[in-house]
PDB file of C-alpha atoms in Angstrom:
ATOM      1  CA  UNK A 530     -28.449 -19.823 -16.890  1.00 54.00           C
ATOM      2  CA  UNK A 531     -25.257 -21.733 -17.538  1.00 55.00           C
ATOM      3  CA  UNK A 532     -23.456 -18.717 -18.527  1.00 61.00           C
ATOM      4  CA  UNK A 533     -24.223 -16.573 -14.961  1.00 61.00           C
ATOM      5  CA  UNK A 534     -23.019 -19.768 -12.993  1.00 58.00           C
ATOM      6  CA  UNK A 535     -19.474 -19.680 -14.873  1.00 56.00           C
ATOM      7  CA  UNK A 536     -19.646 -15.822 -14.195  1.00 57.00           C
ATOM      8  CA  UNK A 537     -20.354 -16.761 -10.589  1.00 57.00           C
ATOM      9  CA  UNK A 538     -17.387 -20.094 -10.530  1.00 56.00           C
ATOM     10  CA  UNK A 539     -15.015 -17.356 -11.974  1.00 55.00           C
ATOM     11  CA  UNK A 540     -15.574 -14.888  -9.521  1.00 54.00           C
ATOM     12  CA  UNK A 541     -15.427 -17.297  -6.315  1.00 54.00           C
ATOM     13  CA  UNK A 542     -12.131 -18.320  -8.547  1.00 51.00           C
ATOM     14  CA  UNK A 543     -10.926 -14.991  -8.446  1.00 50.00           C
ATOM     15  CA  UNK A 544     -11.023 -14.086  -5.267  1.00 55.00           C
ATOM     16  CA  UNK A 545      -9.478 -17.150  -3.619  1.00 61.00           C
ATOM     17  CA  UNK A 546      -6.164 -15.663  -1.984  1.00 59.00           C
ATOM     18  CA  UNK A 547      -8.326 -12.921   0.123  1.00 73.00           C
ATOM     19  CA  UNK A 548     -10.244 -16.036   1.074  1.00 80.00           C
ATOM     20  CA  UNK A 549      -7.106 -17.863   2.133  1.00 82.00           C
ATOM     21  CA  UNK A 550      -6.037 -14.859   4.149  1.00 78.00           C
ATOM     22  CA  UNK A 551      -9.557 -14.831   6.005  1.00 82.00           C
ATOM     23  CA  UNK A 552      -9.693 -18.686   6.847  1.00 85.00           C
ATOM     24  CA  UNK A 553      -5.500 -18.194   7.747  1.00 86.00           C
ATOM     25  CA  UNK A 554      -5.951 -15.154  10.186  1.00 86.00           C
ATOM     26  CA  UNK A 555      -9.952 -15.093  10.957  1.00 87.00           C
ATOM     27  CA  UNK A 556     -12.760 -12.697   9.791  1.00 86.00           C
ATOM     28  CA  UNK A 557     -12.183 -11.084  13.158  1.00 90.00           C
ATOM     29  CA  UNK A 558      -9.067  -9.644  12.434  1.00 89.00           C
ATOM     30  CA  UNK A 559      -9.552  -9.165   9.138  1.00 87.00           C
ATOM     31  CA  UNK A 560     -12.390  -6.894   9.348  1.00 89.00           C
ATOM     32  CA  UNK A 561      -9.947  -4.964  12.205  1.00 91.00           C
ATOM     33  CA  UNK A 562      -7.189  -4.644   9.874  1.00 89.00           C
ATOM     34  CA  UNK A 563      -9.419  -3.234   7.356  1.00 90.00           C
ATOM     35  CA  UNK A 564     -10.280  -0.590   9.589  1.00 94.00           C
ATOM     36  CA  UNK A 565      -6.741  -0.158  10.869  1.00 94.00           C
ATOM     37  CA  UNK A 566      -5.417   0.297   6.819  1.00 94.00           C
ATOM     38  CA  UNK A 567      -5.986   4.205   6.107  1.00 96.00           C
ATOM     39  CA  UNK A 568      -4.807   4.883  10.283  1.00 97.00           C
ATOM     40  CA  UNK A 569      -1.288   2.824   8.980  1.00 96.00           C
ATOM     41  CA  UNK A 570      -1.260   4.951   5.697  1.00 97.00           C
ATOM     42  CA  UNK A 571      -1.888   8.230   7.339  1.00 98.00           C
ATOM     43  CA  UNK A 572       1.050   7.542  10.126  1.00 98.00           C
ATOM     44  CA  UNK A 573       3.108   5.665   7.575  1.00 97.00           C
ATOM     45  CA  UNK A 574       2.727   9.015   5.623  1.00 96.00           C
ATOM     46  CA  UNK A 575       3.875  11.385   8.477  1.00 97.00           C
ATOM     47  CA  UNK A 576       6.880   8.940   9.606  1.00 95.00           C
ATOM     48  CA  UNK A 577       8.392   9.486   5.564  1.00 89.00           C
ATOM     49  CA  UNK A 578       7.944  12.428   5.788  1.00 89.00           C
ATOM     50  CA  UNK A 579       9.693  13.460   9.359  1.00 91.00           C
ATOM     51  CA  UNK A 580      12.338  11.116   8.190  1.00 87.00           C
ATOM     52  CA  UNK A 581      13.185  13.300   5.090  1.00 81.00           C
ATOM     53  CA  UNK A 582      12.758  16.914   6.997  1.00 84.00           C
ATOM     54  CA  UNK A 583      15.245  15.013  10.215  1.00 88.00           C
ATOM     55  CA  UNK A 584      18.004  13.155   8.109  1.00 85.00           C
ATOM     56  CA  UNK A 585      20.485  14.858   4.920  1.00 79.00           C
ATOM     57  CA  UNK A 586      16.800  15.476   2.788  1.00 75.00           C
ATOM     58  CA  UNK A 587      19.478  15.690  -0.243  1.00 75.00           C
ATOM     59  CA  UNK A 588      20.086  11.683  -0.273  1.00 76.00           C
ATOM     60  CA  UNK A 589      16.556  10.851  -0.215  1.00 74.00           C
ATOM     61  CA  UNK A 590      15.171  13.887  -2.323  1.00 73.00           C
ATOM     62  CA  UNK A 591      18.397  13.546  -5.501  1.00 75.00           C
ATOM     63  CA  UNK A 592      15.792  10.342  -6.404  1.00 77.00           C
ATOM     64  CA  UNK A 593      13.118  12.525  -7.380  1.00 74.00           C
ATOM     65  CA  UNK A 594      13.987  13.598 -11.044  1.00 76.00           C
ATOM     66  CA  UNK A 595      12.892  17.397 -11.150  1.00 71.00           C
ATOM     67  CA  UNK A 596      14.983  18.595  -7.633  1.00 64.00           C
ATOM     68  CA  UNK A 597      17.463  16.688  -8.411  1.00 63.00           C
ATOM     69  CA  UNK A 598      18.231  18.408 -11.563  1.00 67.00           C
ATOM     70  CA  UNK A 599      17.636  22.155  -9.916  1.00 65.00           C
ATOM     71  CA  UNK A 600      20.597  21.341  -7.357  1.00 63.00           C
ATOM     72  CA  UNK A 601      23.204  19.720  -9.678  1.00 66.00           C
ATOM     73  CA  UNK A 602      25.936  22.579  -9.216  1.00 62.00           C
ATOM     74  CA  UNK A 603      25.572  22.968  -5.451  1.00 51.00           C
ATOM     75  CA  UNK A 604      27.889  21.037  -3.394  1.00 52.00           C
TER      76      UNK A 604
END
């Protein structure tokens, strides 16, 4: 019995900061930002994406080990 209620003190223990963010902002808008997360992802997603294929795709692609090897000799 002792042993499940330090099981249970270390998880409320654990999990304080997301409980400092709910009290901050609300459960309201916590529950709508949970909803919003995989909408931001999926736009945040397309947005790098149209950035690289609209802007010089060499500066942001030379990062990424394997292209940037295949195109050392063009200029």
């Amino acid at each position: 019995m002792v042993s499940r209620m330090k099981q249970d003190n270390r998880r409320r223990s654990d999990s304080k900061m997301p409980n400092r963010i709910v009290q901050l902002v609300g459960p309201k808008y916590v529950s709508i930002l949970r909803t919003w997360v995989p909408t931001l992802a999926g736009w945040g997603t397309v947005c790098g994406v149209a950035l690289v294929h609209f802007t010089d795709w060499r500066l942001f692609l030379d990062y990424v080990p394997y292209i940037n090897g295949k195109f050392k000799n063009d200029d």
